[in-house]
Coordinates of C-alpha atoms (C1' of nucleotides) in Angstrom, one line a residue:
Chain E
M142 CA 20.4 91.5 94.1
F143 CA 18.4 93.5 91.5
R144 CA 17.4 90.4 89.7
R145 CA 14.2 90.0 91.7
N146 CA 11.1 91.8 90.3
L147 CA 12.8 92.4 86.9
L148 CA 10.6 93.7 84.2
H149 CA 10.2 91.4 81.3
I150 CA 8.5 93.1 78.5
F151 CA 7.0 90.9 75.8
V152 CA 6.0 91.9 72.4
Q153 CA 2.9 90.2 71.1
T154 CA 2.3 90.3 67.4
N155 CA -1.3 90.6 66.8
T156 CA -1.7 87.9 64.3
T157 CA -5.1 87.0 63.0
D158 CA -4.9 83.5 64.5
M159 CA -5.0 83.2 68.2
E160 CA -1.6 81.9 69.0
N161 CA 0.4 84.6 70.6
E162 CA 3.9 84.7 69.2
L163 CA 5.7 86.4 72.0
A164 CA 8.8 88.2 70.9
K165 CA 10.4 89.7 74.0
I166 CA 11.1 93.4 74.3
H167 CA 12.8 94.9 77.3
L168 CA 12.9 98.4 78.7
S169 CA 16.1 99.5 80.3
V170 CA 18.0 102.5 81.5
D171 CA 21.7 103.3 80.8
C172 CA 23.8 105.9 82.6
T173 CA 26.6 107.9 81.1
V174 CA 28.6 109.1 84.1
L175 CA 31.2 111.7 83.2
G176 CA 34.1 112.9 85.2
F177 CA 37.0 115.3 84.7
D178 CA 40.5 114.5 85.8
G179 CA 41.8 118.0 85.4
N180 CA 42.9 117.3 81.9
R181 CA 40.5 115.0 80.1
L182 CA 36.8 113.9 80.3
E183 CA 36.3 110.3 81.5
V184 CA 33.4 108.0 81.5
L185 CA 32.5 105.4 84.0
L186 CA 32.2 101.9 82.5
I187 CA 31.4 98.5 83.9
R188 CA 33.5 95.4 83.2
R189 CA 31.5 92.7 81.5
T190 CA 32.4 89.0 81.2
G191 CA 30.6 87.0 78.6
E192 CA 31.1 83.9 76.5
E193 CA 31.2 83.5 72.7
G194 CA 31.9 80.5 70.7
G195 CA 32.8 78.5 73.8
R196 CA 35.4 80.8 75.2
E197 CA 35.2 83.7 77.7
F198 CA 35.6 87.3 76.6
H199 CA 36.0 90.5 78.6
D200 CA 34.8 93.9 77.5
M201 CA 32.9 96.9 78.9
K202 CA 29.5 98.5 79.0
L203 CA 27.6 101.4 80.5
P204 CA 26.1 100.9 83.9
G205 CA 22.5 100.0 83.1
S206 CA 19.8 97.4 83.6
L207 CA 16.3 96.5 82.9
I208 CA 13.6 98.4 84.7
L209 CA 11.7 97.0 87.6
D210 CA 8.0 96.6 87.6
N211 CA 6.3 99.7 89.0
E212 CA 9.5 101.7 89.0
E213 CA 9.8 105.2 87.7
L214 CA 12.4 105.8 84.9
D215 CA 14.4 108.2 87.0
D216 CA 14.3 105.9 90.0
A217 CA 15.6 103.0 87.9
A218 CA 18.6 105.1 86.7
R219 CA 19.4 106.1 90.3
R220 CA 19.1 102.5 91.5
V221 CA 21.3 101.1 88.7
L222 CA 24.0 103.5 89.4
T223 CA 24.0 102.7 93.1
E224 CA 24.0 98.9 92.5
L225 CA 26.7 98.9 89.8
T226 CA 29.0 101.6 91.1
G227 CA 28.1 102.4 94.7
L228 CA 27.4 106.0 93.8
K229 CA 24.6 107.7 95.6
N230 CA 22.9 111.1 95.4
I231 CA 23.9 111.8 91.8
T232 CA 22.0 114.2 89.7
L233 CA 20.9 112.3 86.6
Q234 CA 19.5 113.9 83.5
Q235 CA 17.6 111.9 80.9
F236 CA 18.7 112.9 77.4
K237 CA 17.5 110.3 74.9
A238 CA 15.7 107.0 74.3
F239 CA 17.5 104.5 72.0
G240 CA 15.2 101.9 70.4
S241 CA 16.8 100.9 67.2
M242 CA 16.1 97.4 66.1
D243 CA 19.7 96.5 65.6
R244 CA 20.8 97.5 69.0
T245 CA 20.8 93.8 69.7
K246 CA 22.2 92.5 66.4
N247 CA 25.5 91.5 67.9
P248 CA 25.4 87.8 68.9
K249 CA 27.8 88.5 71.7
D250 CA 25.3 90.8 73.3
V251 CA 22.3 88.5 72.7
H252 CA 24.2 85.6 74.2
W253 CA 25.3 87.7 77.2
L254 CA 21.7 88.9 77.8
E255 CA 20.3 85.4 77.8
H256 CA 22.9 84.2 80.3
A257 CA 23.6 87.1 82.6
Q258 CA 20.1 88.5 82.5
K259 CA 18.2 85.3 81.9
A260 CA 16.3 87.2 79.2
H261 CA 15.3 85.9 75.8
V262 CA 15.7 89.1 73.9
H263 CA 14.1 90.4 70.8
R264 CA 14.5 94.1 71.3
I265 CA 15.5 96.4 74.0
V266 CA 14.5 100.0 74.2
T267 CA 16.7 101.9 76.6
V268 CA 16.3 105.3 78.2
A269 CA 19.7 107.0 78.5
Y270 CA 20.8 109.3 81.4
M271 CA 23.8 111.5 81.9
A272 CA 25.4 112.4 85.1
L273 CA 28.3 114.7 86.0
V274 CA 30.4 113.8 89.0
K275 CA 33.6 114.9 90.8
I276 CA 36.3 112.3 90.4
G277 CA 38.0 112.0 93.8
R278 CA 38.8 110.1 96.8
A279 CA 35.2 109.8 98.1
M280 CA 34.2 108.6 94.7
T281 CA 36.9 106.0 94.4
R282 CA 36.1 104.7 97.9
E283 CA 32.4 104.3 97.0
M284 CA 33.3 102.5 93.8
E285 CA 35.5 100.0 95.6
G286 CA 34.3 96.4 95.2
S287 CA 32.3 97.3 92.1
E288 CA 33.2 96.4 88.5
A289 CA 33.3 100.1 87.6
L290 CA 36.3 102.0 86.2
W291 CA 37.1 105.3 84.6
V292 CA 38.0 105.4 80.9
P293 CA 39.1 108.6 79.1
V294 CA 36.5 109.5 76.4
G295 CA 39.3 109.6 73.8
A296 CA 40.2 106.0 74.5
I297 CA 37.0 104.1 74.7
P298 CA 37.1 100.6 73.1
P299 CA 34.1 99.0 71.3
L300 CA 31.4 98.5 73.9
A301 CA 28.4 96.4 74.3
F302 CA 25.3 97.2 72.3
D303 CA 25.2 100.7 71.0
H304 CA 26.9 102.1 74.1
N305 CA 29.6 103.9 72.1
E306 CA 26.8 105.8 70.3
I307 CA 25.1 106.6 73.5
I308 CA 28.2 108.1 75.0
G309 CA 28.6 110.2 71.8
E310 CA 25.2 111.6 72.2
A311 CA 25.7 112.1 75.9
L312 CA 28.8 114.3 75.1
A313 CA 26.8 116.2 72.5
H314 CA 24.1 116.7 75.1
L315 CA 26.7 117.9 77.6
R316 CA 28.1 120.5 75.1
S317 CA 24.7 121.8 74.2
F318 CA 23.4 122.0 77.7
A319 CA 26.6 123.6 79.0
S320 CA 26.6 126.2 76.3
M321 CA 23.2 127.3 77.6
D322 CA 24.1 126.9 81.3
P323 CA 27.8 126.6 82.0
S324 CA 27.2 126.3 85.7
I325 CA 26.6 122.6 85.3
L326 CA 30.3 122.3 84.6
Y327 CA 31.1 123.0 88.3
A328 CA 29.7 119.6 89.1
L329 CA 32.8 118.1 87.3
L330 CA 35.3 120.1 89.4
P331 CA 36.4 119.5 92.9
R332 CA 35.1 121.9 95.6
K333 CA 38.3 123.9 95.4
F334 CA 39.7 124.6 91.9
T335 CA 41.9 127.1 90.1
V336 CA 40.8 129.2 87.2
T337 CA 43.2 127.3 85.0
Q338 CA 41.4 124.0 85.9
L339 CA 38.1 125.7 85.0
R340 CA 39.6 126.9 81.7
N341 CA 40.9 123.4 80.9
L342 CA 37.4 122.1 81.5
Y343 CA 35.8 124.7 79.2
E344 CA 38.4 123.9 76.5
V345 CA 37.9 120.1 76.6
V346 CA 34.1 120.3 76.7
F347 CA 33.8 122.9 73.9
G348 CA 36.9 121.8 72.0
T349 CA 38.3 125.3 71.9
K350 CA 41.4 127.2 73.0
L351 CA 40.8 130.2 75.3
D352 CA 43.1 133.1 76.2
P353 CA 44.2 132.5 79.9
A354 CA 44.3 136.2 80.8
N355 CA 40.9 137.1 79.3
F356 CA 39.3 134.0 80.7
Y357 CA 40.7 134.8 84.1
K358 CA 39.3 138.3 84.2
K359 CA 35.9 137.2 82.9
M360 CA 35.6 134.5 85.6
I361 CA 36.7 136.4 88.7
Q362 CA 34.1 139.1 88.0
L363 CA 31.4 136.5 88.5
P364 CA 29.8 137.0 91.9
Y365 CA 29.3 133.3 92.5
L366 CA 33.0 132.4 92.0
V367 CA 34.4 133.2 95.4
A368 CA 38.1 133.4 95.9
L369 CA 39.6 131.4 98.8
D370 CA 42.9 132.5 100.5
E371 CA 44.4 129.2 99.7
H372 CA 46.8 128.6 96.9
E373 CA 48.2 125.6 95.0
R374 CA 51.4 124.1 96.4
G375 CA 54.2 122.2 94.9
V376 CA 53.9 123.6 91.4
A377 CA 57.0 124.8 89.6
H378 CA 55.6 128.2 88.9
R379 CA 53.5 130.9 90.5
A380 CA 50.9 129.1 92.6
A381 CA 47.3 129.7 91.5
R382 CA 44.6 130.8 93.8
Y383 CA 41.8 128.4 94.7
F384 CA 38.2 129.4 94.1
R385 CA 34.9 127.7 94.9
F386 CA 31.5 127.8 93.2
D387 CA 28.8 129.3 95.5
K388 CA 25.5 127.7 94.5
N389 CA 23.4 130.1 96.7
I390 CA 24.9 133.2 95.2
Y391 CA 24.5 131.6 91.8
N392 CA 20.8 130.9 92.3
K393 CA 20.2 134.5 93.5
S394 CA 22.1 136.0 90.6
R395 CA 19.8 134.4 88.0
L396 CA 16.4 135.7 88.9
Chain A
M285 CA -5.6 100.7 59.6
F286 CA -2.5 100.7 61.8
R287 CA -4.1 98.2 64.2
R288 CA -2.5 95.3 62.5
N289 CA 0.9 94.3 63.8
L290 CA 0.5 96.4 66.9
L291 CA 3.2 95.9 69.5
H292 CA 1.9 94.6 72.8
I293 CA 4.5 94.8 75.4
F294 CA 3.9 92.7 78.5
V295 CA 5.6 93.0 81.8
Q296 CA 6.3 89.8 83.5
T297 CA 7.0 90.0 87.2
N298 CA 9.6 87.4 88.0
T299 CA 7.9 85.8 90.9
T300 CA 9.5 82.8 92.5
D301 CA 6.6 80.6 91.5
M302 CA 6.2 79.7 87.9
E303 CA 3.0 81.4 87.0
N304 CA 3.7 84.5 84.9
E305 CA 1.6 87.4 86.1
L306 CA 1.5 89.4 82.9
A307 CA 1.1 93.1 83.6
K308 CA 0.9 94.8 80.2
I309 CA 3.2 97.6 79.4
H310 CA 3.0 99.4 76.1
L311 CA 5.5 101.5 74.2
S312 CA 4.3 104.5 72.2
V313 CA 5.3 107.7 70.5
D314 CA 3.6 111.1 70.8
C315 CA 4.2 114.1 68.6
T316 CA 4.1 117.7 69.6
V317 CA 3.7 119.5 66.3
L318 CA 4.1 123.3 66.7
G319 CA 3.1 126.0 64.3
F320 CA 3.1 129.8 64.3
D321 CA 0.2 131.9 63.0
G322 CA 2.2 135.1 62.9
N323 CA 1.1 136.0 66.4
R324 CA 1.0 132.9 68.6
L325 CA 2.4 129.4 68.8
E326 CA -0.1 126.7 68.2
V327 CA 0.0 122.9 68.7
L328 CA -1.7 120.3 66.6
L329 CA -4.2 118.1 68.6
I330 CA -6.4 115.2 67.8
R331 CA -10.0 115.0 68.7
R332 CA -10.8 112.0 70.9
T333 CA -14.1 110.5 71.6
G334 CA -14.4 108.3 74.7
E335 CA -16.9 107.0 77.2
E336 CA -17.1 107.3 80.9
G337 CA -19.8 106.3 83.2
G338 CA -22.1 105.3 80.4
R339 CA -22.0 108.6 78.6
E340 CA -19.8 109.8 75.7
F341 CA -17.2 112.6 76.2
H342 CA -15.1 114.6 73.8
D343 CA -11.6 115.9 74.5
M344 CA -8.2 116.1 72.8
K345 CA -4.8 114.4 72.8
L346 CA -1.5 114.6 71.0
P347 CA -1.1 112.6 67.8
G348 CA 0.5 109.4 69.0
S349 CA 0.1 105.6 69.0
L350 CA 1.6 102.4 70.0
I351 CA 4.7 101.2 68.2
L352 CA 4.6 98.5 65.7
D353 CA 6.7 95.4 65.9
N354 CA 10.1 95.8 64.2
E355 CA 9.5 99.5 63.8
E356 CA 12.1 102.1 64.6
L357 CA 11.1 104.8 67.0
D358 CA 11.7 107.6 64.5
D359 CA 9.7 105.7 61.9
A360 CA 6.8 105.2 64.3
A361 CA 6.7 108.9 64.9
R362 CA 6.6 109.7 61.2
R363 CA 3.9 107.1 60.6
V364 CA 1.7 108.3 63.4
L365 CA 1.8 111.8 62.1
T366 CA 0.9 110.8 58.6
E367 CA -1.9 108.5 59.8
L368 CA -3.5 110.9 62.2
T369 CA -2.9 114.3 60.4
G370 CA -2.0 113.5 56.8
L371 CA 1.3 115.3 57.2
K372 CA 4.4 113.9 55.4
N373 CA 8.0 114.8 55.2
I374 CA 8.1 116.5 58.6
T375 CA 11.3 116.8 60.5
L376 CA 10.8 115.2 63.9
Q377 CA 13.1 115.5 66.9
Q378 CA 12.9 113.2 69.8
F379 CA 13.2 115.1 73.0
K380 CA 12.2 113.0 76.0
A381 CA 10.7 109.7 77.2
F382 CA 7.8 109.8 79.6
G383 CA 7.4 106.7 81.7
S384 CA 5.8 107.7 85.0
M385 CA 3.6 105.1 86.6
D386 CA 0.7 107.5 86.9
R387 CA 0.5 108.5 83.3
T388 CA -2.4 106.1 83.2
K389 CA -4.0 106.8 86.5
N390 CA -7.0 108.6 85.0
P391 CA -9.8 106.0 84.5
K392 CA -11.0 108.0 81.5
D393 CA -7.8 107.2 79.7
V394 CA -7.6 103.6 80.8
H395 CA -11.1 103.0 79.6
W396 CA -10.4 104.7 76.3
L397 CA -7.3 102.6 75.8
E398 CA -9.1 99.4 76.4
H399 CA -11.9 100.3 73.9
A400 CA -10.2 102.3 71.2
Q401 CA -6.8 100.5 71.3
K402 CA -8.1 97.1 72.5
A403 CA -5.3 97.1 75.0
H404 CA -5.4 96.1 78.6
V405 CA -3.1 98.6 80.1
H406 CA -0.9 98.6 83.1
R407 CA 1.7 101.1 82.0
I408 CA 2.7 103.0 78.9
V409 CA 6.1 104.4 78.3
T410 CA 6.0 107.0 75.5
V411 CA 8.8 108.6 73.5
A412 CA 7.9 112.2 72.7
Y413 CA 8.8 114.0 69.5
M414 CA 8.6 117.6 68.5
A415 CA 8.1 119.0 65.0
L416 CA 8.0 122.6 63.7
V417 CA 5.8 123.2 60.6
K418 CA 4.5 126.1 58.5
I419 CA 0.8 126.6 59.1
G420 CA -0.6 127.3 55.6
R421 CA -2.9 126.3 52.8
A422 CA -0.9 123.2 51.9
M423 CA -1.0 122.0 55.5
T424 CA -4.7 122.7 55.9
R425 CA -5.4 120.7 52.8
E426 CA -3.3 117.7 54.0
M427 CA -5.1 117.8 57.3
E428 CA -8.5 117.6 55.7
G429 CA -10.5 114.6 56.7
S430 CA -8.4 114.0 59.8
E431 CA -9.4 114.7 63.4
A432 CA -6.6 117.1 63.8
L433 CA -6.9 120.8 64.6
W434 CA -4.7 123.7 65.7
V435 CA -4.9 125.0 69.3
P436 CA -3.1 128.1 70.6
V437 CA -0.6 127.0 73.3
G438 CA -2.1 129.6 75.6
A439 CA -5.5 128.0 75.4
I440 CA -4.9 124.3 75.7
P441 CA -7.6 122.4 77.7
P442 CA -6.8 119.4 79.9
L443 CA -5.7 116.7 77.6
A444 CA -5.5 112.9 77.7
F445 CA -2.8 111.2 79.8
D446 CA 0.1 113.6 80.6
H447 CA -0.1 115.3 77.3
N448 CA -0.2 118.8 78.8
E449 CA 3.1 118.0 80.5
I450 CA 4.6 116.7 77.3
I451 CA 3.6 119.9 75.5
G452 CA 5.2 121.9 78.3
E453 CA 8.4 120.1 77.9
A454 CA 8.3 120.3 74.1
L455 CA 8.1 124.1 74.4
A456 CA 11.0 124.2 76.9
H457 CA 12.9 122.0 74.4
L458 CA 12.1 124.4 71.6
R459 CA 13.3 127.4 73.6
S460 CA 16.6 125.8 74.6
F461 CA 17.2 124.4 71.2
A462 CA 16.4 127.7 69.5
S463 CA 18.6 129.6 71.8
M464 CA 21.5 127.5 70.5
D465 CA 20.4 127.5 66.9
P466 CA 17.8 130.1 66.0
S467 CA 17.8 128.9 62.5
I468 CA 15.3 126.2 63.4
L469 CA 12.7 128.9 63.8
Y470 CA 12.5 129.5 60.1
A471 CA 10.7 126.2 59.8
L472 CA 7.8 127.9 61.5
L473 CA 7.6 130.8 59.1
P474 CA 6.2 130.8 55.6
R475 CA 8.8 130.9 52.7
K476 CA 8.4 134.6 52.4
F477 CA 8.2 136.6 55.6
T478 CA 8.8 140.1 57.0
V479 CA 11.4 141.0 59.6
T480 CA 8.5 141.9 61.8
Q481 CA 7.0 138.4 61.6
L482 CA 10.4 137.1 62.4
R483 CA 10.6 139.4 65.4
N484 CA 7.2 138.4 66.6
L485 CA 8.3 134.7 66.5
Y486 CA 11.4 135.5 68.5
E487 CA 9.3 137.3 71.0
V488 CA 6.8 134.6 71.5
V489 CA 9.3 131.8 71.6
F490 CA 11.6 133.5 74.1
G491 CA 9.0 135.5 75.9
T492 CA 10.8 138.8 75.4
K493 CA 10.3 142.2 73.8
L494 CA 12.8 143.3 71.2
D495 CA 13.6 146.7 69.8
P496 CA 12.3 146.7 66.2
A497 CA 15.0 149.0 64.8
N498 CA 17.9 147.0 66.3
F499 CA 16.4 143.7 65.5
Y500 CA 16.0 144.8 61.9
K501 CA 19.6 145.8 61.5
K502 CA 20.8 142.7 63.2
M503 CA 18.8 140.5 60.9
I504 CA 19.4 142.1 57.5
Q505 CA 23.1 141.8 58.0
L506 CA 22.8 138.0 58.1
P507 CA 24.0 136.6 54.8
Y508 CA 21.4 133.8 54.6
L509 CA 18.5 136.2 55.0
V510 CA 18.0 137.3 51.4
A511 CA 15.8 140.3 50.6
L512 CA 13.1 139.8 47.9
D513 CA 11.9 142.7 45.9
E514 CA 8.4 142.0 47.0
H515 CA 6.5 143.9 49.7
E516 CA 3.5 143.5 51.8
R517 CA 0.3 144.8 50.4
G518 CA -2.9 146.1 51.9
V519 CA -1.5 147.2 55.2
A520 CA -2.3 150.6 56.6
H521 CA 1.3 151.7 57.0
R522 CA 4.6 151.4 55.2
A523 CA 4.7 148.0 53.5
A524 CA 7.4 145.7 54.8
R525 CA 9.9 144.0 52.6
Y526 CA 9.7 140.2 52.3
F527 CA 12.7 138.1 53.0
R528 CA 13.5 134.4 52.7
F529 CA 15.8 132.0 54.5
D530 CA 18.4 130.5 52.3
K531 CA 19.4 127.1 53.7
N532 CA 22.4 126.7 51.3
I533 CA 24.0 130.0 52.3
Y534 CA 23.2 129.2 56.0
N535 CA 24.9 125.8 55.8
K536 CA 28.0 127.3 54.2
S537 CA 28.1 130.2 56.7
R538 CA 28.6 127.8 59.6
L539 CA 31.6 125.8 58.9
Chain V
dG1 C1' 70.0 135.5 93.5
dG2 C1' 68.5 134.1 88.9
dT3 C1' 65.7 131.3 85.8
dC4 C1' 61.5 129.0 84.4
dA5 C1' 56.7 128.6 83.8
dA6 C1' 53.0 129.7 84.9
dT7 C1' 49.4 133.1 87.2
dT8 C1' 47.6 137.6 87.4
dT9 C1' 47.2 142.5 86.2
dG10 C1' 47.0 146.3 82.8
dT11 C1' 45.8 148.6 78.6
dA12 C1' 44.3 149.4 74.1
dT13 C1' 41.4 148.0 70.3
dT14 C1' 37.4 146.1 68.2
dA15 C1' 32.9 144.3 67.7
dG16 C1' 28.5 144.1 69.3
dA17 C1' 24.4 145.5 72.1
dT18 C1' 21.3 149.1 73.3
dA19 C1' 18.8 153.5 73.2
dC20 C1' 16.4 156.4 70.8
dA21 C1' 15.8 160.1 67.2
dA22 C1' 14.7 160.8 62.5
dT23 C1' 13.0 159.5 58.0
dA24 C1' 10.2 156.8 54.6
dT25 C1' 6.1 154.7 52.9
dT26 C1' 1.6 152.9 52.8
dT27 C1' -3.5 153.3 53.7
dA28 C1' -7.3 155.8 55.8
dT29 C1' -9.4 160.2 56.6
dT30 C1' -10.6 164.8 55.7
Chain G
dA183 C1' -5.0 166.5 47.2
dA184 C1' -3.4 167.2 51.7
dT185 C1' -3.0 165.2 56.1
dA186 C1' -3.0 161.8 59.8
dA187 C1' -1.9 157.3 61.6
dA188 C1' 0.9 153.5 61.9
dT189 C1' 4.6 150.8 61.1
dA190 C1' 9.1 150.1 58.4
dT191 C1' 13.6 151.5 57.8
dT192 C1' 17.8 154.3 58.5
dG193 C1' 21.0 157.0 61.3
dT194 C1' 23.7 158.0 65.2
dA195 C1' 25.6 158.0 69.7
dT196 C1' 26.6 155.4 73.8
dC197 C1' 27.6 151.7 76.6
dT198 C1' 29.3 146.9 77.3
dA199 C1' 31.7 142.9 76.3
dA200 C1' 35.1 140.3 73.5
dT201 C1' 39.7 140.1 72.0
dA202 C1' 44.7 140.9 71.6
dC203 C1' 48.7 141.2 73.7
dA204 C1' 52.2 143.4 76.8
dA205 C1' 53.7 143.5 81.4
dA206 C1' 54.2 142.4 86.1
dT207 C1' 54.0 138.8 89.8
dT208 C1' 55.2 134.7 92.3
dG209 C1' 56.6 130.0 93.8
dA210 C1' 59.8 126.2 93.0
dC211 C1' 64.1 124.9 91.8
dC212 C1' 68.9 125.2 90.7

DNA sequence: GGTCAATTTGTATTAGATACAATATTTATT
DNA sequence: AATAAATATTGTATCTAATACAAATTGACC
């Protein structure tokens, strides 16, 4: 599907003689899509099937791909996400470029690239994006038929290329960005959420423990956190009130 | 000097027929080096001489260049800075990749690239770095003989490519990074500085006005801001005490 | 109805931010 | 030498937010 119009970027060493030794370099995008299951952060990974030493292997990678000719970086990230996971209208944030020489030192990956991507690879520079999404029914439906699945960030196996490192940096980026503007965290919560869910999210993102009572009071005084008259049901304790994040009020409140 | 071994990255459109239409794409790094003159932020720019419509023109650009084959991104940024400005041992921080198609829509720039860089250019993706340095005698000496000069960020003329945009994003990155970790700001100050200089820096970086008395008390209570027994001289008012930033104490104080 | 486990409210303490007056010190001026 | 001007530094009082922790509330379940 997205194999047409693929960008193949070649590296030409400017030797003094005229023969152009073409070492291939590719430019790609990779997306770290993060979700929150109410308890843990999870990252969206793509199943990969490859071959090494004559026998098939299965592992995982970030959703990503080479960039099309004449395609903007941001557009490429969006496209890749739709193609590999079915997700649309996701806010993506570029956070770092990875271009180390030994990104492609694993023969497994080189072999996979040459087969699956029909690319003879010398070096790939990738531009990494992060996205925060609500794990939910809608999302699961969109992902149907794709090779995508959620994996808790605490239980990520060794991935293709330097994708473990990329996820690590994505999480660091999330922490630092959220510490400046915690409102981005609401993208990880369902439309209706309890203060306890919000607190759990803060705790898992920042790696801290917070006092429930103080956190509660601090949050409900925020004008853009509007209380609904709906409560949890089926819990074996006092049911918590649902709240929602009002983006309009939020935008007005930060002039 | 650095023209040998230049990376030429080609884009090959995967057309159904076999002829490889090679649109060239280049990968580069650009460095936004920021300094503080005690009053304003300044950025280090490189004089550029080009030709358009038969006559020569002069303008400016960020220090940057194409990446060498087998060269790490960070290494390329360091190398470029040394080659173009004479600066060594500078801490560089990657902050964003710029890959928009119309980075090279200005004929001036295309023409310059083809002449000065001997490159037939279709598209350049650049990885942008930021550095904070102390403007001073040592720096000025290192820069001698180069085409580099300091320009106040408030008085930057239109630059080559999207370099104005890159500087804007570098400043935004500085603000957001410094708001998380203000200690990076000491890289912009001389080894000995007064609290007033420090306050001026805060004010110009964050665009705020701060109360001198309160700022003073807040700062001198920091363990890693050590008072020297040296004072300003030649000022027509009470001479301010000099302080220095102690990196060791700072590192210990943030376990 | 009583118990459990959480949510939610209340209150008191502490630490930090802010406002602004007062004092100190240096050079320039008379 | 005394005084003015300008900024550095100290002092103090107030207001606000962070923290600690006790107490009350509520829904499910037995």
